[in-house]
Coordinates of C-alpha atoms in Angstrom, one line a residue:
G1 CA 20.3 -56.0 51.5
D2 CA 21.0 -59.8 51.3
D3 CA 21.3 -59.8 47.5
A4 CA 24.0 -57.1 47.6
D5 CA 25.9 -59.0 50.3
V6 CA 25.8 -62.2 48.1
E7 CA 27.0 -60.3 45.1
E8 CA 29.8 -58.6 47.0
T9 CA 30.8 -62.0 48.4
W10 CA 30.8 -63.6 44.9
E11 CA 32.9 -60.8 43.4
T12 CA 35.3 -60.9 46.3
K13 CA 35.7 -64.6 45.9
I14 CA 36.4 -64.3 42.1
D15 CA 38.8 -61.3 42.7
N16 CA 40.7 -63.3 45.3
A17 CA 41.0 -66.3 43.0
Y18 CA 42.2 -64.1 40.2
A19 CA 44.8 -62.3 42.3
S20 CA 46.1 -65.6 43.7
A21 CA 46.4 -67.2 40.3
K22 CA 48.3 -64.1 39.0
Q23 CA 50.7 -64.1 41.9
E24 CA 51.6 -67.8 41.3
M25 CA 52.3 -67.5 37.5
D26 CA 56.1 -67.8 38.0
S27 CA 56.3 -69.6 41.3
D28 CA 53.6 -72.3 40.7
P29 CA 52.4 -72.3 37.0
T30 CA 50.2 -75.4 37.5
S31 CA 48.3 -73.9 40.4
S32 CA 48.1 -70.6 38.5
E33 CA 46.6 -72.3 35.5
A34 CA 44.0 -74.0 37.8
G35 CA 43.2 -70.7 39.4
F36 CA 42.5 -68.9 36.1
K37 CA 40.3 -71.8 35.0
K38 CA 38.4 -71.6 38.2
V39 CA 37.8 -67.9 37.5
L40 CA 36.4 -68.8 34.1
S41 CA 34.1 -71.4 35.5
E42 CA 32.8 -69.4 38.5
D43 CA 32.4 -66.0 36.9
Q44 CA 28.6 -65.9 36.7
A45 CA 28.6 -62.7 34.7
K46 CA 31.2 -64.1 32.2
G47 CA 32.4 -60.5 32.0
R48 CA 35.6 -58.6 32.9
Y49 CA 37.0 -61.3 35.2
S50 CA 36.6 -63.9 32.4
F51 CA 38.3 -61.5 30.0
K52 CA 41.2 -61.0 32.4
A53 CA 41.5 -64.8 33.0
H54 CA 41.5 -65.5 29.3
K55 CA 44.3 -63.0 28.8
M56 CA 46.4 -64.3 31.7
L57 CA 46.1 -67.9 30.5
C58 CA 47.5 -66.9 27.2
R59 CA 50.3 -65.0 29.0
L60 CA 51.0 -68.0 31.3
Y61 CA 51.3 -70.5 28.4
Q62 CA 53.4 -68.1 26.4
R63 CA 55.8 -67.6 29.4
Q64 CA 56.0 -71.4 29.9
G65 CA 56.4 -72.1 26.2
Q66 CA 53.4 -74.5 26.3
I67 CA 52.5 -74.1 22.6
D68 CA 50.0 -77.0 22.6
K69 CA 47.9 -75.1 25.2
L70 CA 48.7 -71.6 24.0
L71 CA 46.9 -71.8 20.6
P72 CA 43.5 -73.1 21.9
A73 CA 43.6 -70.5 24.7
Y74 CA 44.4 -67.7 22.3
E75 CA 41.5 -68.8 20.0
D76 CA 39.2 -68.7 23.1
L77 CA 40.3 -65.2 23.8
L78 CA 39.7 -64.1 20.1
H79 CA 36.2 -65.7 20.1
W80 CA 35.3 -64.3 23.5
T81 CA 32.9 -61.3 23.5
H82 CA 31.0 -59.4 26.2
S83 CA 29.0 -56.1 26.0
G84 CA 31.1 -54.7 28.9
I85 CA 34.4 -55.1 26.9
T86 CA 34.9 -52.6 24.0
K87 CA 36.5 -53.5 20.7
S88 CA 39.4 -51.2 21.6
E89 CA 40.0 -53.0 24.8
K90 CA 40.1 -56.4 23.1
D91 CA 42.4 -55.1 20.3
K92 CA 44.7 -53.7 23.0
A93 CA 44.8 -57.0 24.8
V94 CA 45.6 -59.0 21.6
N95 CA 48.3 -56.5 20.5
K96 CA 49.9 -56.7 24.0
F97 CA 49.9 -60.4 23.9
I98 CA 51.5 -60.6 20.4
D99 CA 54.1 -58.0 21.5
R100 CA 55.1 -60.4 24.3
C101 CA 55.6 -63.4 22.0
G102 CA 59.3 -62.9 21.3
N103 CA 60.1 -66.4 22.6
I104 CA 57.6 -68.1 20.3
P105 CA 58.9 -69.9 17.2
N106 CA 58.0 -68.4 13.8
D107 CA 55.9 -71.4 12.7
T108 CA 53.7 -70.9 15.8
M109 CA 53.5 -67.1 15.2
L110 CA 52.2 -67.8 11.7
K111 CA 49.4 -69.8 13.3
I112 CA 48.7 -67.0 15.8
Y113 CA 48.5 -64.4 13.0
D114 CA 46.4 -66.8 10.9
A115 CA 43.9 -67.2 13.8
T116 CA 43.7 -63.5 14.5
L117 CA 43.0 -62.6 10.9
R118 CA 40.5 -65.5 10.5
I119 CA 38.5 -64.9 13.6
L120 CA 38.6 -61.1 14.0
G121 CA 38.8 -60.1 10.3
E122 CA 39.0 -56.7 8.8
K123 CA 36.3 -55.2 11.1
H124 CA 39.2 -54.7 13.6
E125 CA 41.0 -52.7 11.0
S126 CA 44.0 -51.5 13.0
L127 CA 44.7 -54.9 14.6
W128 CA 44.0 -56.6 11.2
F129 CA 46.6 -54.3 9.5
S130 CA 49.1 -54.8 12.3
C131 CA 48.8 -58.6 12.0
K132 CA 49.1 -58.5 8.2
V133 CA 52.4 -56.6 8.6
R134 CA 53.7 -58.9 11.3
L135 CA 52.8 -61.9 9.2
A136 CA 54.7 -60.5 6.3
K137 CA 57.8 -59.9 8.5
V138 CA 57.7 -63.5 9.7
L139 CA 57.5 -64.8 6.1
M140 CA 60.4 -62.5 5.2
A141 CA 62.4 -63.9 8.1
D142 CA 61.7 -67.4 6.9
K143 CA 62.7 -66.4 3.3
A144 CA 59.2 -67.1 2.0
L145 CA 59.5 -64.0 -0.1
D146 CA 56.8 -65.0 -2.6
A147 CA 54.2 -65.5 0.2
A148 CA 55.2 -62.2 1.8
E149 CA 55.0 -60.3 -1.5
R150 CA 51.5 -61.7 -2.2
S151 CA 50.3 -60.7 1.2
L152 CA 51.8 -57.2 0.9
R153 CA 50.5 -56.7 -2.6
K154 CA 46.9 -57.3 -1.3
L155 CA 47.6 -54.7 1.4
V156 CA 48.7 -52.3 -1.4
T157 CA 45.3 -52.8 -3.0
W158 CA 43.6 -52.1 0.3
G159 CA 45.7 -49.0 0.9
T160 CA 44.9 -47.5 -2.5
S161 CA 41.2 -48.3 -2.6
G162 CA 38.3 -46.2 -1.5
G163 CA 37.7 -42.5 -1.9
P164 CA 40.3 -39.7 -1.6
D165 CA 39.7 -39.4 2.1
A166 CA 40.2 -43.1 2.7
V167 CA 43.4 -43.2 0.6
M168 CA 44.8 -40.2 2.5
R169 CA 44.0 -41.7 5.8
K170 CA 45.7 -45.0 4.9
A171 CA 48.8 -43.3 3.3
P172 CA 51.1 -43.8 6.3
Q173 CA 50.2 -47.5 6.4
L174 CA 50.8 -47.7 2.6
L175 CA 54.3 -46.4 3.1
Q176 CA 54.9 -49.0 5.8
I177 CA 53.9 -51.6 3.2
Y178 CA 56.2 -50.0 0.6
A179 CA 59.1 -50.2 3.0
L180 CA 58.6 -53.9 3.4
L181 CA 58.2 -54.5 -0.3
L182 CA 61.4 -52.6 -1.0
Q183 CA 63.3 -54.9 1.3
I184 CA 61.8 -58.0 -0.4
Y185 CA 62.7 -56.7 -3.9
I186 CA 66.2 -55.7 -2.8
E187 CA 66.8 -59.2 -1.4
A188 CA 65.3 -60.8 -4.5
E189 CA 67.4 -58.5 -6.7
R190 CA 64.2 -57.4 -8.6
F191 CA 65.6 -53.9 -9.4
D192 CA 62.7 -53.0 -11.7
K193 CA 60.3 -53.4 -8.8
V194 CA 62.6 -51.6 -6.4
Q195 CA 62.6 -48.6 -8.8
E196 CA 58.8 -48.7 -9.2
I197 CA 58.0 -48.9 -5.4
F198 CA 60.7 -46.4 -4.5
A199 CA 59.2 -43.9 -6.9
K200 CA 55.8 -44.3 -5.4
A201 CA 57.1 -44.0 -1.8
S202 CA 59.2 -41.0 -2.5
S203 CA 56.3 -39.1 -4.1
N204 CA 53.8 -39.9 -1.4
E205 CA 52.9 -36.7 0.5
A206 CA 52.6 -38.6 3.8
L207 CA 56.3 -39.6 3.7
S208 CA 57.3 -36.7 6.0
S209 CA 54.8 -37.8 8.7
V210 CA 55.5 -41.5 9.0
P211 CA 57.7 -43.0 11.8
I212 CA 61.4 -42.3 11.4
P213 CA 62.4 -45.9 11.0
I214 CA 60.1 -46.3 8.0
K215 CA 61.5 -43.2 6.3
A216 CA 65.1 -44.5 7.0
T217 CA 64.3 -47.9 5.5
I218 CA 62.9 -46.3 2.3
Q219 CA 66.0 -44.0 2.0
E220 CA 68.3 -47.0 2.6
C221 CA 66.6 -49.1 -0.1
G222 CA 66.7 -46.2 -2.5
A223 CA 70.5 -45.8 -1.8
Q224 CA 71.0 -49.5 -2.5
M225 CA 69.1 -49.1 -5.8
F226 CA 71.3 -46.2 -6.8
M227 CA 74.4 -48.1 -5.9
R228 CA 73.3 -50.8 -8.3
Q229 CA 72.6 -48.2 -11.0
G230 CA 76.1 -46.8 -10.6
A231 CA 74.6 -43.4 -9.5
W232 CA 77.2 -43.0 -6.8
R233 CA 76.3 -39.4 -5.9
R234 CA 72.6 -40.1 -5.3
A235 CA 73.5 -43.3 -3.3
Y236 CA 75.8 -41.1 -1.2
E237 CA 73.0 -38.6 -0.6
H238 CA 70.4 -41.3 0.4
Y239 CA 72.7 -43.2 2.6
T240 CA 73.5 -40.0 4.4
E241 CA 69.8 -39.4 5.0
A242 CA 69.2 -43.1 6.1
F243 CA 72.1 -43.0 8.5
H244 CA 71.0 -39.7 10.2
R245 CA 67.4 -41.0 10.5
Y246 CA 68.4 -44.3 12.0
D247 CA 70.7 -42.5 14.4
E248 CA 67.9 -40.1 15.3
C249 CA 65.7 -42.9 16.5
G250 CA 68.4 -45.1 18.0
D251 CA 68.0 -47.9 15.4
N252 CA 71.0 -50.3 15.3
R253 CA 70.8 -50.3 11.5
R254 CA 72.7 -47.0 11.6
I255 CA 76.0 -48.9 11.6
R256 CA 75.1 -50.8 8.5
A257 CA 74.0 -47.5 6.8
L258 CA 77.2 -45.8 7.9
K259 CA 79.4 -48.6 6.5
S260 CA 77.6 -48.3 3.2
L261 CA 77.8 -44.5 3.3
V262 CA 81.6 -44.8 3.7
V263 CA 81.7 -46.9 0.6
A264 CA 79.3 -44.7 -1.3
T265 CA 81.4 -41.6 -0.4
M266 CA 84.5 -43.1 -1.9
L267 CA 82.7 -44.0 -5.1
A268 CA 81.0 -40.6 -5.3
K269 CA 84.5 -39.0 -5.2
T270 CA 85.3 -40.6 -8.5
V271 CA 82.5 -38.7 -10.2
S272 CA 82.1 -35.5 -8.1
D273 CA 84.2 -33.0 -6.3
H274 CA 81.4 -32.0 -4.0
V275 CA 81.3 -34.9 -1.6
V276 CA 81.6 -34.2 2.1
N277 CA 83.4 -36.7 4.4
P278 CA 80.6 -38.3 6.4
F279 CA 82.7 -38.1 9.6
D280 CA 82.7 -34.3 9.4
A281 CA 79.2 -34.5 10.9
P282 CA 79.3 -35.0 14.7
E283 CA 76.6 -37.8 14.5
A284 CA 78.8 -39.9 12.3
A285 CA 82.0 -38.9 14.1
A286 CA 80.7 -40.6 17.2
Y287 CA 81.0 -44.0 15.4
K288 CA 84.3 -43.4 13.7
N289 CA 86.1 -45.8 16.0
D290 CA 83.4 -48.5 15.9
N291 CA 85.2 -51.8 14.9
E292 CA 83.0 -52.3 11.8
I293 CA 83.5 -48.7 10.6
T294 CA 87.3 -48.7 11.2
A295 CA 87.7 -51.9 9.2
I296 CA 85.8 -50.5 6.1
S297 CA 87.5 -47.1 6.4
A298 CA 91.0 -48.7 6.6
L299 CA 90.3 -51.0 3.6
I300 CA 89.2 -48.1 1.4
D301 CA 92.0 -45.8 2.6
A302 CA 94.6 -48.5 1.8
A303 CA 93.1 -48.8 -1.7
E304 CA 93.2 -45.0 -2.2
Q305 CA 96.8 -44.9 -1.1
K306 CA 97.7 -48.0 -3.1
D307 CA 99.2 -49.4 0.2
A308 CA 99.2 -53.2 -0.7
P309 CA 100.6 -54.5 2.6
R310 CA 98.1 -52.5 4.6
F311 CA 95.2 -53.5 2.3
D312 CA 96.1 -57.2 2.7
A313 CA 96.5 -56.8 6.4
V314 CA 93.1 -55.3 6.8
L315 CA 91.5 -58.2 4.8
A316 CA 93.5 -60.8 6.8
D317 CA 92.8 -59.4 10.3
P318 CA 90.3 -61.8 12.0
K319 CA 88.6 -58.9 13.8
N320 CA 87.6 -57.4 10.5
K321 CA 86.0 -60.6 9.2
R322 CA 82.5 -59.7 10.3
A323 CA 82.6 -56.1 9.1
I324 CA 83.9 -57.0 5.6
F325 CA 82.5 -60.5 4.8
G326 CA 79.7 -60.9 7.3
D327 CA 76.9 -59.0 5.3
K328 CA 76.5 -60.6 1.9
E329 CA 74.5 -57.6 0.6
F330 CA 77.2 -55.2 1.8
F331 CA 80.0 -57.4 0.5
K332 CA 78.6 -57.0 -3.0
Y333 CA 79.9 -53.4 -2.9
L334 CA 83.3 -54.3 -1.5
E335 CA 84.1 -57.4 -3.6
P336 CA 84.6 -55.3 -6.8
L337 CA 87.0 -53.0 -4.8
I338 CA 89.0 -56.0 -3.6
Q339 CA 89.2 -57.3 -7.2
A340 CA 90.0 -53.9 -8.7
F341 CA 92.7 -53.3 -6.1
R342 CA 94.2 -56.7 -6.7
M343 CA 94.1 -56.1 -10.5
T344 CA 95.9 -52.8 -10.0
K345 CA 98.4 -54.6 -7.8
L346 CA 98.8 -57.3 -10.4
R347 CA 99.8 -54.7 -13.0
S348 CA 102.2 -53.1 -10.6
V349 CA 103.9 -56.4 -9.7
C350 CA 104.2 -57.4 -13.4
A351 CA 105.2 -53.9 -14.6
P352 CA 109.0 -54.4 -14.9
F353 CA 109.0 -57.9 -16.4
T354 CA 108.1 -59.8 -19.5
Q355 CA 108.0 -63.1 -17.6
V356 CA 106.6 -63.6 -14.1
R357 CA 106.3 -66.9 -12.3
L358 CA 102.9 -67.5 -10.8
S359 CA 104.5 -68.5 -7.5
Y360 CA 106.2 -65.1 -7.4
L361 CA 102.9 -63.3 -8.1
A362 CA 101.1 -65.3 -5.4
K363 CA 103.8 -64.4 -2.8
E364 CA 103.8 -60.7 -3.7
M365 CA 100.0 -60.6 -3.7
N366 CA 99.5 -62.7 -0.6
I367 CA 97.2 -65.2 -2.3
S368 CA 97.5 -68.8 -3.3
E369 CA 99.1 -69.8 -6.6
E370 CA 95.7 -71.0 -7.9
E371 CA 94.2 -67.7 -7.1
A372 CA 97.1 -65.9 -8.8
E373 CA 96.6 -68.0 -12.0
Q374 CA 92.8 -67.3 -11.9
M375 CA 93.4 -63.6 -11.5
C376 CA 95.8 -63.6 -14.5
V377 CA 93.1 -65.4 -16.6
T378 CA 90.5 -62.8 -15.6
A379 CA 92.9 -59.9 -16.3
I380 CA 93.7 -61.4 -19.8
L381 CA 90.0 -62.0 -20.6
E382 CA 89.0 -58.5 -19.4
G383 CA 91.9 -56.9 -21.4
S384 CA 93.6 -55.5 -18.3
I385 CA 96.9 -57.0 -19.4
D386 CA 98.1 -58.3 -22.8
A387 CA 99.7 -61.6 -21.9
L388 CA 99.7 -65.4 -22.1
I389 CA 100.0 -68.1 -19.5
D390 CA 102.5 -70.9 -20.0
Q391 CA 100.6 -73.4 -17.8
P392 CA 103.2 -76.2 -17.8
A393 CA 105.9 -73.8 -16.7
K394 CA 103.4 -71.8 -14.5
V395 CA 104.7 -68.5 -16.0
L396 CA 102.9 -65.4 -17.1
L397 CA 104.3 -64.2 -20.5
L398 CA 104.0 -60.5 -21.5
P399 CA 105.1 -59.1 -24.9
E400 CA 106.6 -56.1 -23.2
P401 CA 106.9 -54.6 -19.7
L402 CA 103.7 -52.8 -18.5
S403 CA 103.8 -49.1 -17.8
A404 CA 103.7 -48.4 -14.1
D405 CA 100.4 -46.7 -13.1
A406 CA 101.2 -43.6 -11.1
D407 CA 97.6 -42.6 -10.7
R408 CA 96.7 -43.1 -7.0
S409 CA 93.0 -43.2 -7.8
A410 CA 93.4 -46.1 -10.3
A411 CA 92.0 -48.7 -8.0
L412 CA 89.0 -46.6 -7.1
L413 CA 88.3 -45.8 -10.7
E414 CA 88.5 -49.4 -11.6
W415 CA 86.3 -50.2 -8.7
S416 CA 83.7 -47.7 -9.9
R417 CA 83.8 -49.2 -13.4
Q418 CA 83.4 -52.7 -12.1
M419 CA 80.6 -51.8 -9.8
A420 CA 78.7 -50.1 -12.6
E421 CA 79.2 -53.1 -15.0
R422 CA 78.3 -55.6 -12.3
F423 CA 75.1 -54.0 -11.2
N424 CA 74.0 -53.0 -14.7
T425 CA 74.3 -56.7 -15.6
L426 CA 72.4 -57.7 -12.5
S427 CA 69.6 -55.2 -13.1
R428 CA 68.9 -56.6 -16.5
G429 CA 67.8 -59.9 -14.9
T430 CA 65.8 -60.8 -11.8
R431 CA 66.2 -63.6 -9.3
K432 CA 63.0 -65.5 -8.8
F433 CA 61.5 -65.9 -5.4
S434 CA 61.6 -69.2 -3.5
H435 CA 58.2 -70.6 -3.8
E436 CA 58.6 -72.5 -0.5
R437 CA 56.1 -71.4 2.1
P438 CA 55.3 -72.8 5.5
E439 CA 52.1 -74.9 5.3
S440 CA 50.6 -73.1 8.3
A441 CA 50.9 -69.7 6.6
T442 CA 47.5 -68.6 5.1
V443 CA 47.8 -65.4 3.1
Y444 CA 44.6 -63.3 3.2

């Protein structure tokens, strides 16, 4: 009777207040904020309507970029509990909110993850793991690699602890951790760790069942490792797999993988006759005319053909700058090719002479006179040419003319040799992580 009418009137009043506040989120944020707070104060049951109001306040502050209000509101949501709201519903709400935080600065996201892990803890295992992974990604983006590694190493311990059933259940998550660790160690040039983690990831039986982007990342990191080891054929095989998997799931990293595959293919040809042109596959052929791919293909083709003018033109073309020089990691593979080709060209220019002016070398090689002199110094020290430099006269002196190199693969062979030497040297040492870490980042 009367009690039911009162209850219906109260719920209708709260429902209307909630609906009005939600409708005003974009048109009148101040009124919307007041409306949601009214719902919180007048919800006698402190139940589902309060839960929805807490969620929408977080969403409102996130949309408006009101960081000072967002963090307290988010902590209120995390602390809020009610018997009518399941753990699954709360986890879904938190995950959905975090997914919408693309406009939030990294330092604030670190505080959001910190609060989530601190307040909810490991009892919300799926959400806890997701936040740990997200936290590591933010730290990686901020180049706080040491903090990211520490956090992920603790996750490895979690993923490998418990009985056989628990370890098997957590195997896909462990592979996600391995994929992140591989990226950290690649960037830090800790090749011993890359090899260790790649071996564990490759031998994990769950590899075939993890999401495609994770498999592709592991394959790409393995390919980078093999490039550094001078194992061109294996690098070629793993880049092929990485490209096809990135392409399969529509991941933009497919272009980077294909660029690297083009380079690996050319290197693999120096050691194996059984290397297939990647563009024979229709998936790769679709990107053959992509600006980044055409730049790399043109550069390598010019080197193979010993076409010096075309090689220099490709390097000098402004539209190729991003493809060739934009990715520092990728340029590590191309730089030895550029040096090897120029060294081959240096021999070719000097071949008929016993004296060559540095100004003439610079003009013929389309570089500055200072660069020409430095290249001559490098060639002499490496034993590529037997010569002396008369610095006052700025003349390169050779005891006898050089024999012209008719082998069209000379530049690629020299490239292969330089790549192997460079990365074997690098792999004997490691670059330490930066120990800078944002103050707000608490690693659990």
